[in-house]
């Protein structure tokens, strides 16, 4: 279904991004990976996706907190794989603190990676998508793009901003073959969430298992984690012809969190 398409998935060395990259590769898309991590581990992921799915893969270690490197990521994907048809803005970080104590530099960093990087990547990629009159832009926001939680001022602001950006880009391209949508996951058990579970366990002097259960019980009615594979399948749908009139949507896959 995606044979001949090229996808850039930011922050795809781990977690949700890796799940989305694998799902797109499984449908035949060539993949530009991005993100941090152990070089040997990243090489294994890159070679593994290429051989498992018979697609081309490339990797860029661009630091998306820096606008020039974000632009460079789109340029190197185009140089390495010929073009960019699908852009998945997934890279993100979390910092947890009450607003009055929130470190200024962390506010700037969360906004830079979780929101501004998507803007710079979209800005860099839209001209070539317009030339071919086809494109899929998928922003991995969060249920925190739709509702708030305490102690997440920067994250919630960035994700609400990302949902807004999604709508603007969708509207600006509404008469073209370029769609832009957001995916809003609830809790997914990735390193980003494991850190929050570990902090909870330490704060309450409980086991990590119990902290994980409480984290789910507090917000997610299904009491089950969403998986990167499930989110990958939603991204695949967004890339399909069936989704050509899905424009400016923010779809929550969150075990019922947002329905409350
Ligand atoms: P993760 O920590 O497993 O992965 C984050 C990825 O982003 C990694 O590949 C990391 O190397 C990369 N990254 C971080 N900073 C970067 C930078 N400056 N430049 C380039 N890459 C960078 O986290 P995850 O849980 O898979 O999160 C992925 C996205 O999903 C994030 O945007 C996050 O906000 C969102 N999200 C996660 C959850 C969840 O429960 N895990 C829920 C909703 C939304």
PDB file of C-alpha atoms and ligand atoms in Angstrom:
ATOM      1  CA  UNK A   1       0.000   0.000   0.000  1.00  0.00           C
ATOM      2  CA  UNK A   2       2.874   2.402   0.709  1.00  0.00           C
ATOM      3  CA  UNK A   3       5.406   0.960  -1.721  1.00  0.00           C
ATOM      4  CA  UNK A   4       7.247   3.833  -3.408  1.00  0.00           C
ATOM      5  CA  UNK A   5       6.478   6.251  -0.558  1.00  0.00           C
ATOM      6  CA  UNK A   6       9.133   7.678   1.757  1.00  0.00           C
ATOM      7  CA  UNK A   7       8.395   8.391   5.410  1.00  0.00           C
ATOM      8  CA  UNK A   8      10.335  10.454   7.924  1.00  0.00           C
ATOM      9  CA  UNK A   9       9.472   9.487  11.485  1.00  0.00           C
ATOM     10  CA  UNK A  10      11.062  11.738  14.099  1.00  0.00           C
ATOM     11  CA  UNK A  11      12.074  10.193  17.408  1.00  0.00           C
ATOM     12  CA  UNK A  12      11.868   6.690  15.958  1.00  0.00           C
ATOM     13  CA  UNK A  13      14.731   5.054  17.849  1.00  0.00           C
ATOM     14  CA  UNK A  14      12.327   4.136  20.659  1.00  0.00           C
ATOM     15  CA  UNK A  15       8.730   3.802  21.796  1.00  0.00           C
ATOM     16  CA  UNK A  16       5.828   5.085  19.695  1.00  0.00           C
ATOM     17  CA  UNK A  17       8.019   6.427  16.877  1.00  0.00           C
ATOM     18  CA  UNK A  18       9.624   3.031  16.411  1.00  0.00           C
ATOM     19  CA  UNK A  19       6.172   1.380  16.390  1.00  0.00           C
ATOM     20  CA  UNK A  20       4.971   3.815  13.719  1.00  0.00           C
ATOM     21  CA  UNK A  21       8.145   3.408  11.633  1.00  0.00           C
ATOM     22  CA  UNK A  22       7.777  -0.393  11.713  1.00  0.00           C
ATOM     23  CA  UNK A  23       4.074  -0.218  10.786  1.00  0.00           C
ATOM     24  CA  UNK A  24       4.760   2.064   7.797  1.00  0.00           C
ATOM     25  CA  UNK A  25       7.680  -0.129   6.689  1.00  0.00           C
ATOM     26  CA  UNK A  26       5.433  -3.198   6.933  1.00  0.00           C
ATOM     27  CA  UNK A  27       3.243  -1.540   4.271  1.00  0.00           C
ATOM     28  CA  UNK A  28       6.266  -0.931   2.036  1.00  0.00           C
ATOM     29  CA  UNK A  29       7.375   2.632   2.846  1.00  0.00           C
ATOM     30  CA  UNK A  30      11.062   3.505   2.882  1.00  0.00           C
ATOM     31  CA  UNK A  31      11.957   4.987   6.257  1.00  0.00           C
ATOM     32  CA  UNK A  32      14.193   7.781   7.541  1.00  0.00           C
ATOM     33  CA  UNK A  33      14.761   7.097  11.227  1.00  0.00           C
ATOM     34  CA  UNK A  34      15.701   9.817  13.701  1.00  0.00           C
ATOM     35  CA  UNK A  35      16.356  10.074  17.416  1.00  0.00           C
ATOM     36  CA  UNK A  36      18.999   9.533  20.030  1.00  0.00           C
ATOM     37  CA  UNK A  37      20.479   6.348  21.433  1.00  0.00           C
ATOM     38  CA  UNK A  38      23.342   3.891  21.330  1.00  0.00           C
ATOM     39  CA  UNK A  39      24.790   3.918  17.761  1.00  0.00           C
ATOM     40  CA  UNK A  40      25.095   0.121  17.637  1.00  0.00           C
ATOM     41  CA  UNK A  41      21.486  -0.307  18.775  1.00  0.00           C
ATOM     42  CA  UNK A  42      20.282   2.261  16.183  1.00  0.00           C
ATOM     43  CA  UNK A  43      22.231   0.472  13.421  1.00  0.00           C
ATOM     44  CA  UNK A  44      20.533  -2.770  14.474  1.00  0.00           C
ATOM     45  CA  UNK A  45      17.066  -1.123  14.260  1.00  0.00           C
ATOM     46  CA  UNK A  46      17.875   0.403  10.849  1.00  0.00           C
ATOM     47  CA  UNK A  47      19.226  -2.839   9.368  1.00  0.00           C
ATOM     48  CA  UNK A  48      16.459  -4.872  11.032  1.00  0.00           C
ATOM     49  CA  UNK A  49      13.606  -2.845   9.498  1.00  0.00           C
ATOM     50  CA  UNK A  50      15.291  -2.957   6.065  1.00  0.00           C
ATOM     51  CA  UNK A  51      15.696  -6.730   6.062  1.00  0.00           C
ATOM     52  CA  UNK A  52      12.401  -7.601   7.775  1.00  0.00           C
ATOM     53  CA  UNK A  53      10.253  -5.518   5.423  1.00  0.00           C
ATOM     54  CA  UNK A  54      12.438  -5.251   2.288  1.00  0.00           C
ATOM     55  CA  UNK A  55      12.480  -1.438   2.338  1.00  0.00           C
ATOM     56  CA  UNK A  56      15.234   1.191   2.244  1.00  0.00           C
ATOM     57  CA  UNK A  57      16.155   2.768   5.561  1.00  0.00           C
ATOM     58  CA  UNK A  58      18.340   5.699   6.544  1.00  0.00           C
ATOM     59  CA  UNK A  59      19.116   7.397   9.840  1.00  0.00           C
ATOM     60  CA  UNK A  60      19.754  10.968  10.932  1.00  0.00           C
ATOM     61  CA  UNK A  61      20.749  11.933  14.462  1.00  0.00           C
ATOM     62  CA  UNK A  62      19.399  15.488  13.988  1.00  0.00           C
ATOM     63  CA  UNK A  63      18.696  17.207  17.304  1.00  0.00           C
ATOM     64  CA  UNK A  64      15.167  18.547  16.832  1.00  0.00           C
ATOM     65  CA  UNK A  65      15.510  21.126  19.573  1.00  0.00           C
ATOM     66  CA  UNK A  66      17.517  23.013  16.896  1.00  0.00           C
ATOM     67  CA  UNK A  67      15.540  24.426  13.938  1.00  0.00           C
ATOM     68  CA  UNK A  68      18.489  24.163  11.518  1.00  0.00           C
ATOM     69  CA  UNK A  69      18.917  20.465  12.297  1.00  0.00           C
ATOM     70  CA  UNK A  70      15.186  19.837  11.832  1.00  0.00           C
ATOM     71  CA  UNK A  71      15.364  21.433   8.396  1.00  0.00           C
ATOM     72  CA  UNK A  72      18.512  19.376   7.773  1.00  0.00           C
ATOM     73  CA  UNK A  73      16.610  16.178   8.618  1.00  0.00           C
ATOM     74  CA  UNK A  74      14.159  16.786   5.761  1.00  0.00           C
ATOM     75  CA  UNK A  75      17.076  17.634   3.448  1.00  0.00           C
ATOM     76  CA  UNK A  76      19.011  14.492   4.329  1.00  0.00           C
ATOM     77  CA  UNK A  77      15.913  12.297   3.976  1.00  0.00           C
ATOM     78  CA  UNK A  78      15.349  13.763   0.521  1.00  0.00           C
ATOM     79  CA  UNK A  79      19.006  13.234  -0.402  1.00  0.00           C
ATOM     80  CA  UNK A  80      19.150   9.673   0.954  1.00  0.00           C
ATOM     81  CA  UNK A  81      15.728   8.361  -0.123  1.00  0.00           C
ATOM     82  CA  UNK A  82      14.753  10.690  -2.981  1.00  0.00           C
ATOM     83  CA  UNK A  83      11.800  12.583  -1.455  1.00  0.00           C
ATOM     84  CA  UNK A  84       9.522  12.794   1.580  1.00  0.00           C
ATOM     85  CA  UNK A  85       5.862  11.775   1.186  1.00  0.00           C
ATOM     86  CA  UNK A  86       4.972  11.079   4.808  1.00  0.00           C
ATOM     87  CA  UNK A  87       6.121  13.110   7.798  1.00  0.00           C
ATOM     88  CA  UNK A  88       5.415  11.818  11.292  1.00  0.00           C
ATOM     89  CA  UNK A  89       6.266  14.407  13.938  1.00  0.00           C
ATOM     90  CA  UNK A  90       6.716  12.168  16.948  1.00  0.00           C
ATOM     91  CA  UNK A  91       9.846  13.214  18.871  1.00  0.00           C
ATOM     92  CA  UNK A  92       8.930  14.477  22.299  1.00  0.00           C
ATOM     93  CA  UNK A  93      10.042  14.778  25.888  1.00  0.00           C
ATOM     94  CA  UNK A  94       8.275  15.206  29.201  1.00  0.00           C
ATOM     95  CA  UNK A  95       9.236  17.363  32.199  1.00  0.00           C
ATOM     96  CA  UNK A  96       7.053  17.313  35.306  1.00  0.00           C
ATOM     97  CA  UNK A  97       6.939  20.186  37.807  1.00  0.00           C
ATOM     98  CA  UNK A  98       4.410  22.636  39.300  1.00  0.00           C
ATOM     99  CA  UNK A  99       4.236  25.797  37.183  1.00  0.00           C
ATOM    100  CA  UNK A 100       5.842  28.065  39.812  1.00  0.00           C
ATOM    101  CA  UNK A 101       8.901  25.800  39.968  1.00  0.00           C
ATOM    102  CA  UNK A 102       9.027  24.882  36.269  1.00  0.00           C
ATOM    103  CA  UNK A 103      12.620  25.521  35.103  1.00  0.00           C
ATOM    104  CA  UNK A 104      12.701  28.148  32.313  1.00  0.00           C
ATOM    105  CA  UNK A 105      15.172  26.182  30.233  1.00  0.00           C
ATOM    106  CA  UNK A 106      13.008  23.051  30.442  1.00  0.00           C
ATOM    107  CA  UNK A 107       9.941  25.041  29.331  1.00  0.00           C
ATOM    108  CA  UNK A 108      11.893  26.214  26.277  1.00  0.00           C
ATOM    109  CA  UNK A 109      13.188  22.707  25.531  1.00  0.00           C
ATOM    110  CA  UNK A 110       9.775  21.004  25.761  1.00  0.00           C
ATOM    111  CA  UNK A 111       8.239  23.660  23.495  1.00  0.00           C
ATOM    112  CA  UNK A 112      11.161  23.388  21.057  1.00  0.00           C
ATOM    113  CA  UNK A 113      11.037  19.600  20.646  1.00  0.00           C
ATOM    114  CA  UNK A 114       7.308  18.900  21.101  1.00  0.00           C
ATOM    115  CA  UNK A 115       5.941  21.856  19.112  1.00  0.00           C
ATOM    116  CA  UNK A 116       8.443  24.014  17.214  1.00  0.00           C
ATOM    117  CA  UNK A 117      10.212  21.024  15.623  1.00  0.00           C
ATOM    118  CA  UNK A 118       6.902  19.987  14.032  1.00  0.00           C
ATOM    119  CA  UNK A 119       6.500  23.507  12.627  1.00  0.00           C
ATOM    120  CA  UNK A 120      10.015  23.547  11.145  1.00  0.00           C
ATOM    121  CA  UNK A 121       9.678  20.046   9.685  1.00  0.00           C
ATOM    122  CA  UNK A 122       6.273  20.803   8.158  1.00  0.00           C
ATOM    123  CA  UNK A 123       7.550  24.095   6.742  1.00  0.00           C
ATOM    124  CA  UNK A 124      10.485  22.264   5.129  1.00  0.00           C
ATOM    125  CA  UNK A 125       8.430  19.424   3.670  1.00  0.00           C
ATOM    126  CA  UNK A 126       5.230  21.065   2.376  1.00  0.00           C
ATOM    127  CA  UNK A 127       6.775  22.584  -0.806  1.00  0.00           C
ATOM    128  CA  UNK A 128       7.875  19.189  -2.175  1.00  0.00           C
ATOM    129  CA  UNK A 129       4.572  17.568  -1.159  1.00  0.00           C
ATOM    130  CA  UNK A 130       2.752  20.310  -3.080  1.00  0.00           C
ATOM    131  CA  UNK A 131       4.868  19.593  -6.175  1.00  0.00           C
ATOM    132  CA  UNK A 132       3.593  15.997  -6.178  1.00  0.00           C
ATOM    133  CA  UNK A 133       0.144  16.955  -4.834  1.00  0.00           C
ATOM    134  CA  UNK A 134       0.325  14.142  -2.276  1.00  0.00           C
ATOM    135  CA  UNK A 135       1.409  14.099   1.332  1.00  0.00           C
ATOM    136  CA  UNK A 136       0.557  12.793   4.764  1.00  0.00           C
ATOM    137  CA  UNK A 137       1.551  14.764   7.839  1.00  0.00           C
ATOM    138  CA  UNK A 138       0.852  13.030  11.137  1.00  0.00           C
ATOM    139  CA  UNK A 139       1.526  14.799  14.401  1.00  0.00           C
ATOM    140  CA  UNK A 140       1.831  12.594  17.462  1.00  0.00           C
ATOM    141  CA  UNK A 141       0.185  14.871  20.005  1.00  0.00           C
ATOM    142  CA  UNK A 142      -1.345  13.325  23.144  1.00  0.00           C
ATOM    143  CA  UNK A 143      -4.576  13.179  25.051  1.00  0.00           C
ATOM    144  CA  UNK A 144      -2.766  16.098  26.718  1.00  0.00           C
ATOM    145  CA  UNK A 145      -3.416  17.971  23.478  1.00  0.00           C
ATOM    146  CA  UNK A 146      -7.116  17.792  24.406  1.00  0.00           C
ATOM    147  CA  UNK A 147      -7.208  17.912  28.208  1.00  0.00           C
ATOM    148  CA  UNK A 148      -4.785  18.945  30.952  1.00  0.00           C
ATOM    149  CA  UNK A 149      -3.133  17.319  33.944  1.00  0.00           C
ATOM    150  CA  UNK A 150      -1.326  19.042  36.794  1.00  0.00           C
ATOM    151  CA  UNK A 151       2.453  19.578  36.721  1.00  0.00           C
ATOM    152  CA  UNK A 152       2.687  19.379  32.930  1.00  0.00           C
ATOM    153  CA  UNK A 153       2.476  23.055  31.927  1.00  0.00           C
ATOM    154  CA  UNK A 154       4.982  22.867  29.082  1.00  0.00           C
ATOM    155  CA  UNK A 155       3.865  19.484  27.750  1.00  0.00           C
ATOM    156  CA  UNK A 156       0.145  20.297  27.799  1.00  0.00           C
ATOM    157  CA  UNK A 157       0.785  23.703  26.200  1.00  0.00           C
ATOM    158  CA  UNK A 158       2.971  22.183  23.491  1.00  0.00           C
ATOM    159  CA  UNK A 159       0.506  19.387  22.714  1.00  0.00           C
ATOM    160  CA  UNK A 160      -2.509  21.754  22.597  1.00  0.00           C
ATOM    161  CA  UNK A 161      -0.375  23.906  20.271  1.00  0.00           C
ATOM    162  CA  UNK A 162       0.404  20.879  18.106  1.00  0.00           C
ATOM    163  CA  UNK A 163      -3.313  20.098  17.726  1.00  0.00           C
ATOM    164  CA  UNK A 164      -3.837  23.735  16.664  1.00  0.00           C
ATOM    165  CA  UNK A 165      -0.959  23.560  14.189  1.00  0.00           C
ATOM    166  CA  UNK A 166      -2.483  20.355  12.776  1.00  0.00           C
ATOM    167  CA  UNK A 167      -5.743  22.163  12.001  1.00  0.00           C
ATOM    168  CA  UNK A 168      -4.036  25.141  10.349  1.00  0.00           C
ATOM    169  CA  UNK A 169      -1.858  22.941   8.103  1.00  0.00           C
ATOM    170  CA  UNK A 170      -4.887  20.802   7.207  1.00  0.00           C
ATOM    171  CA  UNK A 171      -6.900  23.880   6.211  1.00  0.00           C
ATOM    172  CA  UNK A 172      -4.093  25.519   4.257  1.00  0.00           C
ATOM    173  CA  UNK A 173      -3.790  22.333   2.175  1.00  0.00           C
ATOM    174  CA  UNK A 174      -7.447  21.353   2.100  1.00  0.00           C
ATOM    175  CA  UNK A 175      -7.716  21.602  -1.683  1.00  0.00           C
ATOM    176  CA  UNK A 176      -4.584  19.524  -2.241  1.00  0.00           C
ATOM    177  CA  UNK A 177      -3.677  15.860  -1.786  1.00  0.00           C
ATOM    178  CA  UNK A 178      -1.852  16.729   1.430  1.00  0.00           C
ATOM    179  CA  UNK A 179      -3.586  15.851   4.684  1.00  0.00           C
ATOM    180  CA  UNK A 180      -2.524  16.712   8.213  1.00  0.00           C
ATOM    181  CA  UNK A 181      -3.924  14.972  11.284  1.00  0.00           C
ATOM    182  CA  UNK A 182      -2.980  14.362  14.898  1.00  0.00           C
ATOM    183  CA  UNK A 183      -2.934  11.186  16.946  1.00  0.00           C
ATOM    184  CA  UNK A 184      -3.632  11.672  20.639  1.00  0.00           C
ATOM    185  CA  UNK A 185      -2.454   8.637  22.640  1.00  0.00           C
ATOM    186  CA  UNK A 186      -3.237   7.965  26.267  1.00  0.00           C
ATOM    187  CA  UNK A 187      -0.677   6.100  28.382  1.00  0.00           C
ATOM    188  CA  UNK A 188       1.744   3.978  26.348  1.00  0.00           C
ATOM    189  CA  UNK A 189       4.422   2.043  28.219  1.00  0.00           C
ATOM    190  CA  UNK A 190       7.583   3.613  26.749  1.00  0.00           C
ATOM    191  CA  UNK A 191      10.752   4.998  28.393  1.00  0.00           C
ATOM    192  CA  UNK A 192       8.981   8.403  28.607  1.00  0.00           C
ATOM    193  CA  UNK A 193       6.228   6.937  30.803  1.00  0.00           C
ATOM    194  CA  UNK A 194       8.465   4.458  32.637  1.00  0.00           C
ATOM    195  CA  UNK A 195      10.329   7.467  34.098  1.00  0.00           C
ATOM    196  CA  UNK A 196       7.025   8.804  35.488  1.00  0.00           C
ATOM    197  CA  UNK A 197       6.142   5.384  36.930  1.00  0.00           C
ATOM    198  CA  UNK A 198       9.573   5.132  38.581  1.00  0.00           C
ATOM    199  CA  UNK A 199       9.163   8.619  40.095  1.00  0.00           C
ATOM    200  CA  UNK A 200       5.696   7.686  41.395  1.00  0.00           C
ATOM    201  CA  UNK A 201       7.038   4.447  42.965  1.00  0.00           C
ATOM    202  CA  UNK A 202       9.799   6.354  44.724  1.00  0.00           C
ATOM    203  CA  UNK A 203       7.500   9.153  45.949  1.00  0.00           C
ATOM    204  CA  UNK A 204       4.916   6.737  47.409  1.00  0.00           C
ATOM    205  CA  UNK A 205       7.405   4.014  48.448  1.00  0.00           C
ATOM    206  CA  UNK A 206       5.545   1.383  46.422  1.00  0.00           C
ATOM    207  CA  UNK A 207       6.666  -1.159  43.826  1.00  0.00           C
ATOM    208  CA  UNK A 208       7.012  -0.117  40.183  1.00  0.00           C
ATOM    209  CA  UNK A 209       4.279  -2.577  39.275  1.00  0.00           C
ATOM    210  CA  UNK A 210       1.871  -0.988  41.758  1.00  0.00           C
ATOM    211  CA  UNK A 211       2.843   2.516  40.561  1.00  0.00           C
ATOM    212  CA  UNK A 212       2.074   1.461  36.973  1.00  0.00           C
ATOM    213  CA  UNK A 213      -1.335   0.173  38.075  1.00  0.00           C
ATOM    214  CA  UNK A 214      -2.127   3.433  39.920  1.00  0.00           C
ATOM    215  CA  UNK A 215      -0.986   5.547  36.972  1.00  0.00           C
ATOM    216  CA  UNK A 216      -3.410   3.697  34.693  1.00  0.00           C
ATOM    217  CA  UNK A 217      -6.265   3.657  37.217  1.00  0.00           C
ATOM    218  CA  UNK A 218      -6.047   7.422  37.731  1.00  0.00           C
ATOM    219  CA  UNK A 219      -6.691   8.384  34.098  1.00  0.00           C
ATOM    220  CA  UNK A 220      -7.224   5.488  31.699  1.00  0.00           C
ATOM    221  CA  UNK A 221     -10.581   3.663  32.125  1.00  0.00           C
ATOM    222  CA  UNK A 222      -9.479   0.534  30.241  1.00  0.00           C
ATOM    223  CA  UNK A 223      -6.622   0.187  32.767  1.00  0.00           C
ATOM    224  CA  UNK A 224      -4.509  -1.104  29.895  1.00  0.00           C
ATOM    225  CA  UNK A 225      -1.679   0.601  28.089  1.00  0.00           C
ATOM    226  CA  UNK A 226      -2.102   1.597  24.444  1.00  0.00           C
ATOM    227  CA  UNK A 227       0.668  -0.058  22.387  1.00  0.00           C
ATOM    228  CA  UNK A 228       3.064   1.450  19.817  1.00  0.00           C
ATOM    229  CA  UNK A 229       1.830  -1.193  17.333  1.00  0.00           C
ATOM    230  CA  UNK A 230      -1.785  -0.030  17.708  1.00  0.00           C
ATOM    231  CA  UNK A 231      -0.730   3.580  17.142  1.00  0.00           C
ATOM    232  CA  UNK A 232       1.298   2.428  14.129  1.00  0.00           C
ATOM    233  CA  UNK A 233      -1.841   0.916  12.592  1.00  0.00           C
ATOM    234  CA  UNK A 234      -3.706   4.212  13.102  1.00  0.00           C
ATOM    235  CA  UNK A 235      -0.870   6.028  11.326  1.00  0.00           C
ATOM    236  CA  UNK A 236      -1.084   3.507   8.458  1.00  0.00           C
ATOM    237  CA  UNK A 237      -4.811   4.238   8.166  1.00  0.00           C
ATOM    238  CA  UNK A 238      -4.097   7.985   8.052  1.00  0.00           C
ATOM    239  CA  UNK A 239      -1.781   7.313   5.087  1.00  0.00           C
ATOM    240  CA  UNK A 240      -4.393   5.309   3.177  1.00  0.00           C
ATOM    241  CA  UNK A 241      -6.699   6.485   0.380  1.00  0.00           C
ATOM    242  CA  UNK A 242      -9.627   5.822   2.709  1.00  0.00           C
ATOM    243  CA  UNK A 243      -8.317   8.655   4.884  1.00  0.00           C
ATOM    244  CA  UNK A 244      -7.980  11.204   2.078  1.00  0.00           C
ATOM    245  CA  UNK A 245     -10.815  13.283   3.552  1.00  0.00           C
ATOM    246  CA  UNK A 246      -9.603  12.953   7.131  1.00  0.00           C
ATOM    247  CA  UNK A 247      -8.271  16.490   7.543  1.00  0.00           C
ATOM    248  CA  UNK A 248      -7.390  18.414  10.672  1.00  0.00           C
ATOM    249  CA  UNK A 249      -8.608  15.612  12.947  1.00  0.00           C
ATOM    250  CA  UNK A 250      -7.174  14.851  16.372  1.00  0.00           C
ATOM    251  CA  UNK A 251      -7.950  11.194  17.022  1.00  0.00           C
ATOM    252  CA  UNK A 252      -7.581   9.981  20.576  1.00  0.00           C
ATOM    253  CA  UNK A 253      -6.527   6.364  21.164  1.00  0.00           C
ATOM    254  CA  UNK A 254      -6.469   6.478  24.916  1.00  0.00           C
ATOM    255  CA  UNK A 255      -8.368   3.623  26.588  1.00  0.00           C
ATOM    256  CA  UNK A 256     -11.284   5.993  27.196  1.00  0.00           C
ATOM    257  CA  UNK A 257      -9.343   8.769  28.975  1.00  0.00           C
ATOM    258  CA  UNK A 258     -10.869  11.641  26.956  1.00  0.00           C
ATOM    259  CA  UNK A 259     -14.411  10.255  27.099  1.00  0.00           C
ATOM    260  CA  UNK A 260     -14.704  10.989  30.832  1.00  0.00           C
TER     261      UNK A 260
HETATM  262  P1  LIG B   1      10.301   7.805  24.020  1.00  0.00           P
HETATM  263  O1  LIG B   1      11.097   8.519  25.065  1.00  0.00           O
HETATM  264  O2  LIG B   1      10.261   6.310  24.008  1.00  0.00           O
HETATM  265  O3  LIG B   1      10.781   8.256  22.560  1.00  0.00           O
HETATM  266  C1  LIG B   1      11.051   9.582  22.260  1.00  0.00           C
HETATM  267  C2  LIG B   1      11.852   9.636  20.985  1.00  0.00           C
HETATM  268  O4  LIG B   1      12.160  10.996  20.708  1.00  0.00           O
HETATM  269  C3  LIG B   1      13.189   8.889  21.098  1.00  0.00           C
HETATM  270  O5  LIG B   1      13.501   8.279  19.870  1.00  0.00           O
HETATM  271  C4  LIG B   1      14.163  10.031  21.394  1.00  0.00           C
HETATM  272  O6  LIG B   1      15.508   9.729  21.033  1.00  0.00           O
HETATM  273  C5  LIG B   1      13.573  11.120  20.535  1.00  0.00           C
HETATM  274  N1  LIG B   1      14.016  12.459  20.908  1.00  0.00           N
HETATM  275  C6  LIG B   1      13.968  13.059  22.124  1.00  0.00           C
HETATM  276  N2  LIG B   1      14.511  14.285  22.063  1.00  0.00           N
HETATM  277  C7  LIG B   1      14.913  14.471  20.762  1.00  0.00           C
HETATM  278  C8  LIG B   1      15.548  15.533  20.071  1.00  0.00           C
HETATM  279  N3  LIG B   1      15.906  16.655  20.686  1.00  0.00           N
HETATM  280  N4  LIG B   1      15.802  15.367  18.765  1.00  0.00           N
HETATM  281  C9  LIG B   1      15.479  14.208  18.116  1.00  0.00           C
HETATM  282  N5  LIG B   1      14.866  13.175  18.737  1.00  0.00           N
HETATM  283  C10 LIG B   1      14.593  13.312  20.035  1.00  0.00           C
HETATM  284  O7  LIG B   1       8.857   8.434  24.126  1.00  0.00           O
HETATM  285  P2  LIG B   1       7.431   7.983  23.552  1.00  0.00           P
HETATM  286  O8  LIG B   1       6.574   7.729  24.712  1.00  0.00           O
HETATM  287  O9  LIG B   1       7.560   6.989  22.475  1.00  0.00           O
HETATM  288  O10 LIG B   1       6.954   9.378  22.949  1.00  0.00           O
HETATM  289  C11 LIG B   1       6.830   9.633  21.574  1.00  0.00           C
HETATM  290  C12 LIG B   1       5.823  10.740  21.366  1.00  0.00           C
HETATM  291  O11 LIG B   1       4.556  10.312  21.822  1.00  0.00           O
HETATM  292  C13 LIG B   1       6.135  12.018  22.139  1.00  0.00           C
HETATM  293  O12 LIG B   1       5.824  13.141  21.350  1.00  0.00           O
HETATM  294  C14 LIG B   1       5.199  11.926  23.324  1.00  0.00           C
HETATM  295  O13 LIG B   1       4.864  13.185  23.831  1.00  0.00           O
HETATM  296  C15 LIG B   1       4.002  11.246  22.691  1.00  0.00           C
HETATM  297  N6  LIG B   1       3.115  10.591  23.648  1.00  0.00           N
HETATM  298  C16 LIG B   1       3.547   9.593  24.449  1.00  0.00           C
HETATM  299  C17 LIG B   1       2.649   8.997  25.331  1.00  0.00           C
HETATM  300  C18 LIG B   1       3.041   7.870  26.234  1.00  0.00           C
HETATM  301  O14 LIG B   1       2.232   7.491  27.097  1.00  0.00           O
HETATM  302  N7  LIG B   1       4.212   7.304  26.101  1.00  0.00           N
HETATM  303  C19 LIG B   1       1.323   9.427  25.389  1.00  0.00           C
HETATM  304  C20 LIG B   1       0.922  10.452  24.550  1.00  0.00           C
HETATM  305  C21 LIG B   1       1.825  11.021  23.678  1.00  0.00           C
END
